[in-house]
Structures are given as C-alpha cells and as structure tokens.
Amino acid sequence: MCAGKLREFFTEKLGVKVDVDSQAFANRWLVLSQGVETSDEVLENAFAQILSALLPECRRIRAGEPKPPWWDELAANARFWCHDGRFRKPDQVFAGDDPEIRKLFEQRVGFVHKPKDQSHARLEDLYRVFSVRFASEALTTRLGNISALHQQQTPQFLTKAAKAQIAAWAYSHRDEYDRLKRDSLLAALLSTEEVHTVTPKIIFSLGGVEVESTKAAYWEAKRQRLYLEARRSTDPAIKEEIAETLAKGLMPNRPYRELEDLIYRLLGTNDEQAHILIRKRDWSLP
C-alpha cells in the first residue's frame, strides 16, 4: 500500500486525525481488535504504523513514567493480530523470536504478526508492557525416551576448562551467580558428563501445547548429563546446539543469547586457554 493510500486509510476509513497522536493510534488498535477488518494488506500496514507509534509510550511506561489516562482501556481490550490471521489476547500469544520454536508450534500456537520493517528486539518494550511472552523464554523442554547410552570418559566439548570459564562468567555477574547457586544449576553444570545416545528425543512445551522432536544435543541438569547424538558427536556444527541447550538450561525463562555465544567459544577449550581468557577478562573463580 503506497503512502498516500495508507494515509487515506487512517484518516478516512479509520478516522485518525491528520496530526496523529498516540491515543489516536491506540483507539484504532481497539477498533481493529474487534476483527471486522479482514484484509491482510490493510492489517499489515495498519499494525506497522500502530505498533511503531506506540513504542515511545511503551518505553516511557517501562522506564517508570505514569501511564496516559487512556492506557488502561487499551491494555484491557487490545488484541494482537497473529500469523494465522486471528486476533488474540496478549496472554494468549507469543513473540516468535526463535525460528525453530515458531516452526515447531506455528500450527498450534498464536505468534504475533511482526511488521516486516520491525524486529522482535526493537518491539521488546511493547511486548513487555503488554506481557507478551517471548517464545524463546517461555519454552520449556524435557527429555523423552532415549536408549543406548554411552558415557564418555574424556569430554570433547564440556571440558573441565569450559566449565571453569562458565563458572567464572557467572561469578562476575553476581545476581546470576546467586541464582545459579541457589537453584543448584551451577553445581549441576560442574558435575555434568557427556553421554552419547542414538537420537535424543525432546518434549517441547509452549503455552500448554506439547510437541515431540529430536535434538543433536540436550542438557538435563537434574541428571547432570549432556546427551549428544552419537553419529554427530564429531561434527563441529554440534557445538551450536550444545551452546544453546546449556545457555537455555542456565537461563530458564530469561534472555540467553549472549551466554550462548560465550559458551560456544568456550566449548572444547583446555586449561591454558581458560587461564588466558579468565585473566584477560579479569574474572575470578568462585
């Protein structure tokens, strides 16, 4: 839709005044939430404008500033347009920030339709204010049936040095360290052993919906085991999945990508490399 037609859509069809303010966009969102408009093109362009216009308000609210008088009505009645064309309440949708999770659940769970010119990161303030959950943070996993376990005497990836560096990272982030220690996650990591199996089957759960799939790597903190698919255990690409499962396990329902990147670089390192990195970053071991 060209700029002229988009302007016409807002000013004439939706009644937004030419000198638009945030409340006007909020009102239009409430109108669209009723589900009367069904054109994908119209909705795509409308929400691209609405979400962008309300972002500054969301940032101010998250920063602790007072909510505008009209905000409570919007928060109570706004519905998010989802990837399947349906409108859902904020607590019934997810931000599809992880392509793998979205692919697993897109037939059964509602993901917010993200405007093409936006990113989930840029929309974070809006998501948080409306309590829309990030799929990567809301996902839970558990191990399914596995067979043919072979414990590795010498770890290839989660070496003693790698564990030490992760512990040093945690110790340098005191709040995280206290949480990891309190929840016994750091102790579990330090005692984790690599185990080869045929193909780890994982039960993924999102919003009460469960899907079974397979992963080349899975960390089960409770049993202190890092399960690796035997036929891929020598493939360097498996490091990506190891880093992800460890980071997710250490940061449940929290942003984990930064830690994932760090763990990826630490996997397979030796004592000398660990000593150099810990000294370089001015870390210390707990």
PDB file of C-alpha atoms in Angstrom:
ATOM      1  CA  MET A   1       0.000   0.000   0.000  1.00  0.00           C
ATOM      2  CA  CYS A   2       1.546   3.327  -1.014  1.00  0.00           C
ATOM      3  CA  ALA A   3       1.986   6.207   1.434  1.00  0.00           C
ATOM      4  CA  GLY A   4      -0.948   8.157   0.008  1.00  0.00           C
ATOM      5  CA  LYS A   5      -3.363   5.263   0.293  1.00  0.00           C
ATOM      6  CA  LEU A   6      -2.091   4.412   3.772  1.00  0.00           C
ATOM      7  CA  ARG A   7      -2.707   7.996   4.879  1.00  0.00           C
ATOM      8  CA  GLU A   8      -6.177   7.826   3.353  1.00  0.00           C
ATOM      9  CA  PHE A   9      -6.837   4.543   5.154  1.00  0.00           C
ATOM     10  CA  PHE A  10      -6.017   6.038   8.536  1.00  0.00           C
ATOM     11  CA  THR A  11      -7.623   9.435   8.075  1.00  0.00           C
ATOM     12  CA  GLU A  12     -10.805   8.479   6.220  1.00  0.00           C
ATOM     13  CA  LYS A  13     -11.548   4.826   6.873  1.00  0.00           C
ATOM     14  CA  LEU A  14     -10.293   4.618  10.475  1.00  0.00           C
ATOM     15  CA  GLY A  15     -10.894   8.249  11.406  1.00  0.00           C
ATOM     16  CA  VAL A  16      -7.380   9.066  12.603  1.00  0.00           C
ATOM     17  CA  LYS A  17      -6.795  12.785  12.603  1.00  0.00           C
ATOM     18  CA  VAL A  18      -4.088  14.152  10.333  1.00  0.00           C
ATOM     19  CA  ASP A  19      -1.973  15.330  13.265  1.00  0.00           C
ATOM     20  CA  VAL A  20      -1.941  11.895  14.829  1.00  0.00           C
ATOM     21  CA  ASP A  21      -1.125  11.275  18.480  1.00  0.00           C
ATOM     22  CA  SER A  22      -0.562   8.055  20.397  1.00  0.00           C
ATOM     23  CA  GLN A  23      -4.114   7.916  21.702  1.00  0.00           C
ATOM     24  CA  ALA A  24      -5.497   8.018  18.176  1.00  0.00           C
ATOM     25  CA  PHE A  25      -3.399   5.003  17.225  1.00  0.00           C
ATOM     26  CA  ALA A  26      -4.469   3.253  20.418  1.00  0.00           C
ATOM     27  CA  ASN A  27      -8.111   3.850  19.508  1.00  0.00           C
ATOM     28  CA  ARG A  28      -7.535   2.427  16.043  1.00  0.00           C
ATOM     29  CA  TRP A  29      -5.973  -0.657  17.561  1.00  0.00           C
ATOM     30  CA  LEU A  30      -9.108  -1.150  19.636  1.00  0.00           C
ATOM     31  CA  VAL A  31     -11.243  -0.850  16.509  1.00  0.00           C
ATOM     32  CA  LEU A  32      -9.151  -3.398  14.634  1.00  0.00           C
ATOM     33  CA  SER A  33      -9.200  -5.735  17.650  1.00  0.00           C
ATOM     34  CA  GLN A  34     -12.889  -6.291  17.013  1.00  0.00           C
ATOM     35  CA  GLY A  35     -11.912  -8.335  13.962  1.00  0.00           C
ATOM     36  CA  VAL A  36     -14.104  -6.529  11.441  1.00  0.00           C
ATOM     37  CA  GLU A  37     -11.219  -5.770   9.071  1.00  0.00           C
ATOM     38  CA  THR A  38     -10.016  -8.947   7.328  1.00  0.00           C
ATOM     39  CA  SER A  39      -7.712  -7.698   4.585  1.00  0.00           C
ATOM     40  CA  ASP A  40      -4.164  -8.886   5.252  1.00  0.00           C
ATOM     41  CA  GLU A  41      -2.727  -5.937   3.351  1.00  0.00           C
ATOM     42  CA  VAL A  42      -4.736  -3.428   5.344  1.00  0.00           C
ATOM     43  CA  LEU A  43      -3.909  -5.102   8.661  1.00  0.00           C
ATOM     44  CA  GLU A  44      -0.215  -5.436   7.806  1.00  0.00           C
ATOM     45  CA  ASN A  45       0.129  -1.750   7.068  1.00  0.00           C
ATOM     46  CA  ALA A  46      -2.120  -0.635   9.909  1.00  0.00           C
ATOM     47  CA  PHE A  47      -0.214  -2.537  12.597  1.00  0.00           C
ATOM     48  CA  ALA A  48       3.128  -1.472  11.173  1.00  0.00           C
ATOM     49  CA  GLN A  49       2.025   2.102  11.905  1.00  0.00           C
ATOM     50  CA  ILE A  50       0.249   1.414  15.198  1.00  0.00           C
ATOM     51  CA  LEU A  51       2.998  -0.576  16.890  1.00  0.00           C
ATOM     52  CA  SER A  52       5.664   1.883  15.799  1.00  0.00           C
ATOM     53  CA  ALA A  53       3.606   4.834  17.036  1.00  0.00           C
ATOM     54  CA  LEU A  54       3.014   3.265  20.469  1.00  0.00           C
ATOM     55  CA  LEU A  55       6.604   2.192  21.077  1.00  0.00           C
ATOM     56  CA  PRO A  56       7.612   5.531  22.673  1.00  0.00           C
ATOM     57  CA  GLU A  57       4.728   5.257  25.149  1.00  0.00           C
ATOM     58  CA  CYS A  58       5.770   1.691  25.999  1.00  0.00           C
ATOM     59  CA  ARG A  59       9.349   2.773  26.609  1.00  0.00           C
ATOM     60  CA  ARG A  60       8.206   5.545  28.930  1.00  0.00           C
ATOM     61  CA  ILE A  61       5.965   3.169  30.874  1.00  0.00           C
ATOM     62  CA  ARG A  62       8.753   0.605  31.256  1.00  0.00           C
ATOM     63  CA  ALA A  63      11.021   3.393  32.469  1.00  0.00           C
ATOM     64  CA  GLY A  64       8.583   4.059  35.309  1.00  0.00           C
ATOM     65  CA  GLU A  65       6.763   7.109  33.969  1.00  0.00           C
ATOM     66  CA  PRO A  66       2.989   7.424  34.581  1.00  0.00           C
ATOM     67  CA  LYS A  67       0.660   5.751  32.113  1.00  0.00           C
ATOM     68  CA  PRO A  68      -1.510   8.061  29.992  1.00  0.00           C
ATOM     69  CA  PRO A  69      -5.188   8.186  31.028  1.00  0.00           C
ATOM     70  CA  TRP A  70      -6.311   6.105  28.037  1.00  0.00           C
ATOM     71  CA  TRP A  71      -3.777   3.312  28.563  1.00  0.00           C
ATOM     72  CA  ASP A  72      -5.755   1.016  30.868  1.00  0.00           C
ATOM     73  CA  GLU A  73      -8.573   0.665  28.328  1.00  0.00           C
ATOM     74  CA  LEU A  74      -6.078  -0.234  25.622  1.00  0.00           C
ATOM     75  CA  ALA A  75      -4.278  -2.769  27.827  1.00  0.00           C
ATOM     76  CA  ALA A  76      -7.568  -4.422  28.785  1.00  0.00           C
ATOM     77  CA  ASN A  77      -9.070  -4.655  25.307  1.00  0.00           C
ATOM     78  CA  ALA A  78      -6.255  -4.716  22.734  1.00  0.00           C
ATOM     79  CA  ARG A  79      -5.899  -7.919  20.753  1.00  0.00           C
ATOM     80  CA  PHE A  80      -2.786  -8.906  18.818  1.00  0.00           C
ATOM     81  CA  TRP A  81      -3.085  -9.864  15.176  1.00  0.00           C
ATOM     82  CA  CYS A  82      -1.369 -13.222  14.767  1.00  0.00           C
ATOM     83  CA  HIS A  83       0.406 -15.106  11.985  1.00  0.00           C
ATOM     84  CA  ASP A  84      -2.701 -17.217  11.308  1.00  0.00           C
ATOM     85  CA  GLY A  85      -4.973 -14.181  10.835  1.00  0.00           C
ATOM     86  CA  ARG A  86      -6.645 -14.456  14.229  1.00  0.00           C
ATOM     87  CA  PHE A  87      -6.805 -11.826  16.971  1.00  0.00           C
ATOM     88  CA  ARG A  88      -5.786 -12.967  20.451  1.00  0.00           C
ATOM     89  CA  LYS A  89      -5.361 -11.524  23.941  1.00  0.00           C
ATOM     90  CA  PRO A  90      -1.787 -10.650  24.970  1.00  0.00           C
ATOM     91  CA  ASP A  91      -1.575 -13.603  27.362  1.00  0.00           C
ATOM     92  CA  GLN A  92      -2.535 -15.966  24.534  1.00  0.00           C
ATOM     93  CA  VAL A  93       0.222 -15.005  22.096  1.00  0.00           C
ATOM     94  CA  PHE A  94       3.986 -15.244  21.798  1.00  0.00           C
ATOM     95  CA  ALA A  95       6.666 -13.230  20.103  1.00  0.00           C
ATOM     96  CA  GLY A  96       8.160 -15.664  17.617  1.00  0.00           C
ATOM     97  CA  ASP A  97      11.772 -14.639  18.195  1.00  0.00           C
ATOM     98  CA  ASP A  98      13.143 -18.147  17.635  1.00  0.00           C
ATOM     99  CA  PRO A  99      12.566 -19.555  14.108  1.00  0.00           C
ATOM    100  CA  GLU A 100      12.921 -23.152  15.293  1.00  0.00           C
ATOM    101  CA  ILE A 101      10.288 -22.754  18.010  1.00  0.00           C
ATOM    102  CA  ARG A 102       7.950 -20.998  15.601  1.00  0.00           C
ATOM    103  CA  LYS A 103       8.300 -23.812  13.084  1.00  0.00           C
ATOM    104  CA  LEU A 104       7.507 -26.408  15.744  1.00  0.00           C
ATOM    105  CA  PHE A 105       4.391 -24.648  17.045  1.00  0.00           C
ATOM    106  CA  GLU A 106       3.035 -22.450  14.239  1.00  0.00           C
ATOM    107  CA  GLN A 107       0.096 -24.792  13.597  1.00  0.00           C
ATOM    108  CA  ARG A 108      -0.984 -24.820  17.241  1.00  0.00           C
ATOM    109  CA  VAL A 109       0.102 -21.562  18.912  1.00  0.00           C
ATOM    110  CA  GLY A 110      -0.512 -17.884  18.121  1.00  0.00           C
ATOM    111  CA  PHE A 111       2.544 -15.808  17.211  1.00  0.00           C
ATOM    112  CA  VAL A 112       2.297 -12.029  16.972  1.00  0.00           C
ATOM    113  CA  HIS A 113       2.420 -10.874  13.365  1.00  0.00           C
ATOM    114  CA  LYS A 114       5.588  -8.811  13.302  1.00  0.00           C
ATOM    115  CA  PRO A 115       5.690  -5.941  10.786  1.00  0.00           C
ATOM    116  CA  LYS A 116       8.289  -6.522   8.074  1.00  0.00           C
ATOM    117  CA  ASP A 117      10.241  -3.381   8.939  1.00  0.00           C
ATOM    118  CA  GLN A 118      10.460  -4.227  12.656  1.00  0.00           C
ATOM    119  CA  SER A 119      12.481  -6.703  14.693  1.00  0.00           C
ATOM    120  CA  HIS A 120      11.417  -8.531  17.830  1.00  0.00           C
ATOM    121  CA  ALA A 121      14.255  -6.818  19.673  1.00  0.00           C
ATOM    122  CA  ARG A 122      13.010  -3.368  18.672  1.00  0.00           C
ATOM    123  CA  LEU A 123       9.477  -4.272  19.775  1.00  0.00           C
ATOM    124  CA  GLU A 124      10.627  -5.624  23.134  1.00  0.00           C
ATOM    125  CA  ASP A 125       9.327  -2.679  25.174  1.00  0.00           C
ATOM    126  CA  LEU A 126       5.883  -3.088  23.655  1.00  0.00           C
ATOM    127  CA  TYR A 127       5.879  -6.839  24.251  1.00  0.00           C
ATOM    128  CA  ARG A 128       6.969  -6.435  27.859  1.00  0.00           C
ATOM    129  CA  VAL A 129       4.407  -3.744  28.663  1.00  0.00           C
ATOM    130  CA  PHE A 130       1.585  -5.929  27.290  1.00  0.00           C
ATOM    131  CA  SER A 131       3.060  -9.057  28.948  1.00  0.00           C
ATOM    132  CA  VAL A 132       3.531 -10.802  25.618  1.00  0.00           C
ATOM    133  CA  ARG A 133       5.968 -13.648  26.183  1.00  0.00           C
ATOM    134  CA  PHE A 134       8.996 -14.284  24.026  1.00  0.00           C
ATOM    135  CA  ALA A 135       8.803 -17.834  22.689  1.00  0.00           C
ATOM    136  CA  SER A 136      12.484 -18.421  23.440  1.00  0.00           C
ATOM    137  CA  GLU A 137      11.929 -17.505  27.099  1.00  0.00           C
ATOM    138  CA  ALA A 138       8.577 -19.256  27.588  1.00  0.00           C
ATOM    139  CA  LEU A 139       9.599 -22.580  26.044  1.00  0.00           C
ATOM    140  CA  THR A 140      10.207 -25.479  28.411  1.00  0.00           C
ATOM    141  CA  THR A 141      11.714 -28.812  27.495  1.00  0.00           C
ATOM    142  CA  ARG A 142      12.139 -32.244  28.988  1.00  0.00           C
ATOM    143  CA  LEU A 143      13.796 -35.407  27.845  1.00  0.00           C
ATOM    144  CA  GLY A 144      11.711 -38.061  26.111  1.00  0.00           C
ATOM    145  CA  ASN A 145      12.609 -41.714  25.677  1.00  0.00           C
ATOM    146  CA  ILE A 146      16.268 -42.403  24.957  1.00  0.00           C
ATOM    147  CA  SER A 147      18.312 -45.578  24.541  1.00  0.00           C
ATOM    148  CA  ALA A 148      21.856 -46.901  24.132  1.00  0.00           C
ATOM    149  CA  LEU A 149      23.691 -44.548  26.497  1.00  0.00           C
ATOM    150  CA  HIS A 150      27.486 -44.415  26.316  1.00  0.00           C
ATOM    151  CA  GLN A 151      29.180 -42.222  28.902  1.00  0.00           C
ATOM    152  CA  GLN A 152      32.342 -40.525  27.647  1.00  0.00           C
ATOM    153  CA  GLN A 153      35.417 -40.849  29.844  1.00  0.00           C
ATOM    154  CA  THR A 154      37.019 -37.743  28.355  1.00  0.00           C
ATOM    155  CA  PRO A 155      34.619 -34.895  27.447  1.00  0.00           C
ATOM    156  CA  GLN A 156      35.092 -33.449  23.987  1.00  0.00           C
ATOM    157  CA  PHE A 157      33.083 -30.236  24.381  1.00  0.00           C
ATOM    158  CA  LEU A 158      32.137 -29.557  28.016  1.00  0.00           C
ATOM    159  CA  THR A 159      35.690 -29.846  29.254  1.00  0.00           C
ATOM    160  CA  LYS A 160      36.829 -29.039  32.764  1.00  0.00           C
ATOM    161  CA  ALA A 161      38.273 -25.802  31.415  1.00  0.00           C
ATOM    162  CA  ALA A 162      34.998 -24.865  29.710  1.00  0.00           C
ATOM    163  CA  LYS A 163      33.095 -25.450  32.951  1.00  0.00           C
ATOM    164  CA  ALA A 164      35.567 -23.318  34.889  1.00  0.00           C
ATOM    165  CA  GLN A 165      35.174 -20.415  32.474  1.00  0.00           C
ATOM    166  CA  ILE A 166      31.380 -20.574  32.610  1.00  0.00           C
ATOM    167  CA  ALA A 167      31.613 -20.556  36.420  1.00  0.00           C
ATOM    168  CA  ALA A 168      33.958 -17.559  36.255  1.00  0.00           C
ATOM    169  CA  TRP A 169      31.491 -15.752  33.987  1.00  0.00           C
ATOM    170  CA  ALA A 170      28.715 -16.429  36.490  1.00  0.00           C
ATOM    171  CA  TYR A 171      30.850 -15.224  39.402  1.00  0.00           C
ATOM    172  CA  SER A 172      31.437 -11.941  37.576  1.00  0.00           C
ATOM    173  CA  HIS A 173      27.643 -11.471  37.321  1.00  0.00           C
ATOM    174  CA  ARG A 174      26.771 -11.663  40.987  1.00  0.00           C
ATOM    175  CA  ASP A 175      22.984 -11.729  40.649  1.00  0.00           C
ATOM    176  CA  GLU A 176      23.180 -14.567  38.142  1.00  0.00           C
ATOM    177  CA  TYR A 177      25.727 -16.398  40.269  1.00  0.00           C
ATOM    178  CA  ASP A 178      23.499 -16.235  43.345  1.00  0.00           C
ATOM    179  CA  ARG A 179      20.533 -17.543  41.340  1.00  0.00           C
ATOM    180  CA  LEU A 180      22.524 -20.340  39.688  1.00  0.00           C
ATOM    181  CA  LYS A 181      23.922 -21.378  43.056  1.00  0.00           C
ATOM    182  CA  ARG A 182      20.543 -21.196  44.785  1.00  0.00           C
ATOM    183  CA  ASP A 183      18.865 -23.281  42.052  1.00  0.00           C
ATOM    184  CA  SER A 184      21.751 -25.785  42.026  1.00  0.00           C
ATOM    185  CA  LEU A 185      22.257 -25.161  38.301  1.00  0.00           C
ATOM    186  CA  LEU A 186      25.923 -24.224  38.614  1.00  0.00           C
ATOM    187  CA  ALA A 187      26.629 -27.336  40.682  1.00  0.00           C
ATOM    188  CA  ALA A 188      24.789 -29.429  38.109  1.00  0.00           C
ATOM    189  CA  LEU A 189      26.832 -27.942  35.279  1.00  0.00           C
ATOM    190  CA  LEU A 190      30.142 -28.589  37.045  1.00  0.00           C
ATOM    191  CA  SER A 191      29.159 -32.240  37.568  1.00  0.00           C
ATOM    192  CA  THR A 192      27.734 -32.787  34.083  1.00  0.00           C
ATOM    193  CA  GLU A 193      29.138 -35.598  31.959  1.00  0.00           C
ATOM    194  CA  GLU A 194      28.847 -36.079  28.208  1.00  0.00           C
ATOM    195  CA  VAL A 195      26.741 -39.054  27.166  1.00  0.00           C
ATOM    196  CA  HIS A 196      26.310 -40.376  23.636  1.00  0.00           C
ATOM    197  CA  THR A 197      22.967 -41.783  22.566  1.00  0.00           C
ATOM    198  CA  VAL A 198      21.147 -42.610  19.327  1.00  0.00           C
ATOM    199  CA  THR A 199      18.976 -39.520  18.959  1.00  0.00           C
ATOM    200  CA  PRO A 200      17.789 -37.512  21.983  1.00  0.00           C
ATOM    201  CA  LYS A 201      14.008 -37.103  21.842  1.00  0.00           C
ATOM    202  CA  ILE A 202      12.831 -33.883  23.413  1.00  0.00           C
ATOM    203  CA  ILE A 203       9.352 -32.810  24.535  1.00  0.00           C
ATOM    204  CA  PHE A 204       8.911 -29.088  23.811  1.00  0.00           C
ATOM    205  CA  SER A 205       6.155 -27.244  25.686  1.00  0.00           C
ATOM    206  CA  LEU A 206       4.821 -23.779  24.871  1.00  0.00           C
ATOM    207  CA  GLY A 207       1.635 -22.325  26.313  1.00  0.00           C
ATOM    208  CA  GLY A 208       0.414 -25.740  27.422  1.00  0.00           C
ATOM    209  CA  VAL A 209       0.983 -27.262  23.963  1.00  0.00           C
ATOM    210  CA  GLU A 210       3.491 -30.089  23.667  1.00  0.00           C
ATOM    211  CA  VAL A 211       5.431 -31.214  20.601  1.00  0.00           C
ATOM    212  CA  GLU A 212       7.999 -34.002  20.382  1.00  0.00           C
ATOM    213  CA  SER A 213      11.092 -33.532  18.260  1.00  0.00           C
ATOM    214  CA  THR A 214      14.748 -34.505  18.203  1.00  0.00           C
ATOM    215  CA  LYS A 215      17.910 -32.566  19.005  1.00  0.00           C
ATOM    216  CA  ALA A 216      21.561 -33.362  18.449  1.00  0.00           C
ATOM    217  CA  ALA A 217      22.338 -32.087  21.954  1.00  0.00           C
ATOM    218  CA  TYR A 218      20.342 -31.752  25.169  1.00  0.00           C
ATOM    219  CA  TRP A 219      21.385 -30.877  28.710  1.00  0.00           C
ATOM    220  CA  GLU A 220      19.430 -32.496  31.525  1.00  0.00           C
ATOM    221  CA  ALA A 221      20.556 -30.575  34.592  1.00  0.00           C
ATOM    222  CA  LYS A 222      18.690 -32.808  37.036  1.00  0.00           C
ATOM    223  CA  ARG A 223      20.652 -35.887  35.978  1.00  0.00           C
ATOM    224  CA  GLN A 224      23.815 -33.909  35.222  1.00  0.00           C
ATOM    225  CA  ARG A 225      24.054 -35.269  31.708  1.00  0.00           C
ATOM    226  CA  LEU A 226      24.766 -33.668  28.342  1.00  0.00           C
ATOM    227  CA  TYR A 227      23.200 -36.000  25.776  1.00  0.00           C
ATOM    228  CA  LEU A 228      24.831 -35.951  22.351  1.00  0.00           C
ATOM    229  CA  GLU A 229      23.638 -37.685  19.204  1.00  0.00           C
ATOM    230  CA  ALA A 230      26.373 -40.277  18.641  1.00  0.00           C
ATOM    231  CA  ARG A 231      26.565 -40.007  14.869  1.00  0.00           C
ATOM    232  CA  ARG A 232      27.017 -36.224  15.074  1.00  0.00           C
ATOM    233  CA  SER A 233      29.317 -36.098  18.090  1.00  0.00           C
ATOM    234  CA  THR A 234      32.375 -35.434  15.915  1.00  0.00           C
ATOM    235  CA  ASP A 235      30.643 -32.814  13.806  1.00  0.00           C
ATOM    236  CA  PRO A 236      31.887 -29.313  14.784  1.00  0.00           C
ATOM    237  CA  ALA A 237      28.415 -27.938  13.972  1.00  0.00           C
ATOM    238  CA  ILE A 238      27.014 -29.709  17.036  1.00  0.00           C
ATOM    239  CA  LYS A 239      28.686 -27.020  19.168  1.00  0.00           C
ATOM    240  CA  GLU A 240      25.866 -24.631  18.261  1.00  0.00           C
ATOM    241  CA  GLU A 241      23.242 -26.950  19.724  1.00  0.00           C
ATOM    242  CA  ILE A 242      25.361 -27.683  22.798  1.00  0.00           C
ATOM    243  CA  ALA A 243      25.828 -23.976  23.490  1.00  0.00           C
ATOM    244  CA  GLU A 244      22.105 -23.357  23.069  1.00  0.00           C
ATOM    245  CA  THR A 245      20.908 -26.140  25.362  1.00  0.00           C
ATOM    246  CA  LEU A 246      23.415 -25.183  28.078  1.00  0.00           C
ATOM    247  CA  ALA A 247      22.544 -21.490  27.886  1.00  0.00           C
ATOM    248  CA  LYS A 248      18.807 -22.194  27.977  1.00  0.00           C
ATOM    249  CA  GLY A 249      19.280 -24.509  30.929  1.00  0.00           C
ATOM    250  CA  LEU A 250      21.294 -21.951  32.862  1.00  0.00           C
ATOM    251  CA  MET A 251      18.968 -19.051  31.993  1.00  0.00           C
ATOM    252  CA  PRO A 252      15.438 -20.521  32.183  1.00  0.00           C
ATOM    253  CA  ASN A 253      12.780 -18.026  31.057  1.00  0.00           C
ATOM    254  CA  ARG A 254      15.461 -15.374  30.636  1.00  0.00           C
ATOM    255  CA  PRO A 255      17.327 -13.893  27.674  1.00  0.00           C
ATOM    256  CA  TYR A 256      20.090 -16.377  26.955  1.00  0.00           C
ATOM    257  CA  ARG A 257      21.629 -15.489  23.576  1.00  0.00           C
ATOM    258  CA  GLU A 258      24.597 -13.588  24.991  1.00  0.00           C
ATOM    259  CA  LEU A 259      25.533 -16.511  27.221  1.00  0.00           C
ATOM    260  CA  GLU A 260      25.005 -18.913  24.323  1.00  0.00           C
ATOM    261  CA  ASP A 261      27.552 -17.023  22.229  1.00  0.00           C
ATOM    262  CA  LEU A 262      30.054 -17.126  25.093  1.00  0.00           C
ATOM    263  CA  ILE A 263      29.594 -20.842  25.753  1.00  0.00           C
ATOM    264  CA  TYR A 264      30.060 -21.596  22.056  1.00  0.00           C
ATOM    265  CA  ARG A 265      33.523 -20.022  22.225  1.00  0.00           C
ATOM    266  CA  LEU A 266      34.412 -21.890  25.430  1.00  0.00           C
ATOM    267  CA  LEU A 267      33.442 -25.417  24.375  1.00  0.00           C
ATOM    268  CA  GLY A 268      36.400 -27.721  23.908  1.00  0.00           C
ATOM    269  CA  THR A 269      38.945 -25.321  25.410  1.00  0.00           C
ATOM    270  CA  ASN A 270      41.846 -26.516  27.564  1.00  0.00           C
ATOM    271  CA  ASP A 271      43.346 -25.284  30.831  1.00  0.00           C
ATOM    272  CA  GLU A 272      45.845 -22.952  29.197  1.00  0.00           C
ATOM    273  CA  GLN A 273      43.173 -21.290  27.069  1.00  0.00           C
ATOM    274  CA  ALA A 274      40.924 -20.937  30.107  1.00  0.00           C
ATOM    275  CA  HIS A 275      43.683 -19.290  32.127  1.00  0.00           C
ATOM    276  CA  ILE A 276      44.315 -16.754  29.350  1.00  0.00           C
ATOM    277  CA  LEU A 277      40.651 -15.844  28.911  1.00  0.00           C
ATOM    278  CA  ILE A 278      39.900 -15.570  32.641  1.00  0.00           C
ATOM    279  CA  ARG A 279      42.903 -13.299  33.127  1.00  0.00           C
ATOM    280  CA  LYS A 280      42.058 -11.244  30.025  1.00  0.00           C
ATOM    281  CA  ARG A 281      38.511 -10.585  31.235  1.00  0.00           C
ATOM    282  CA  ASP A 282      39.619 -10.010  34.819  1.00  0.00           C
ATOM    283  CA  TRP A 283      37.363 -12.810  36.042  1.00  0.00           C
ATOM    284  CA  SER A 284      37.910 -14.953  39.106  1.00  0.00           C
ATOM    285  CA  LEU A 285      36.740 -18.429  40.017  1.00  0.00           C
ATOM    286  CA  PRO A 286      34.140 -18.859  42.768  1.00  0.00           C
TER     287      PRO A 286
END
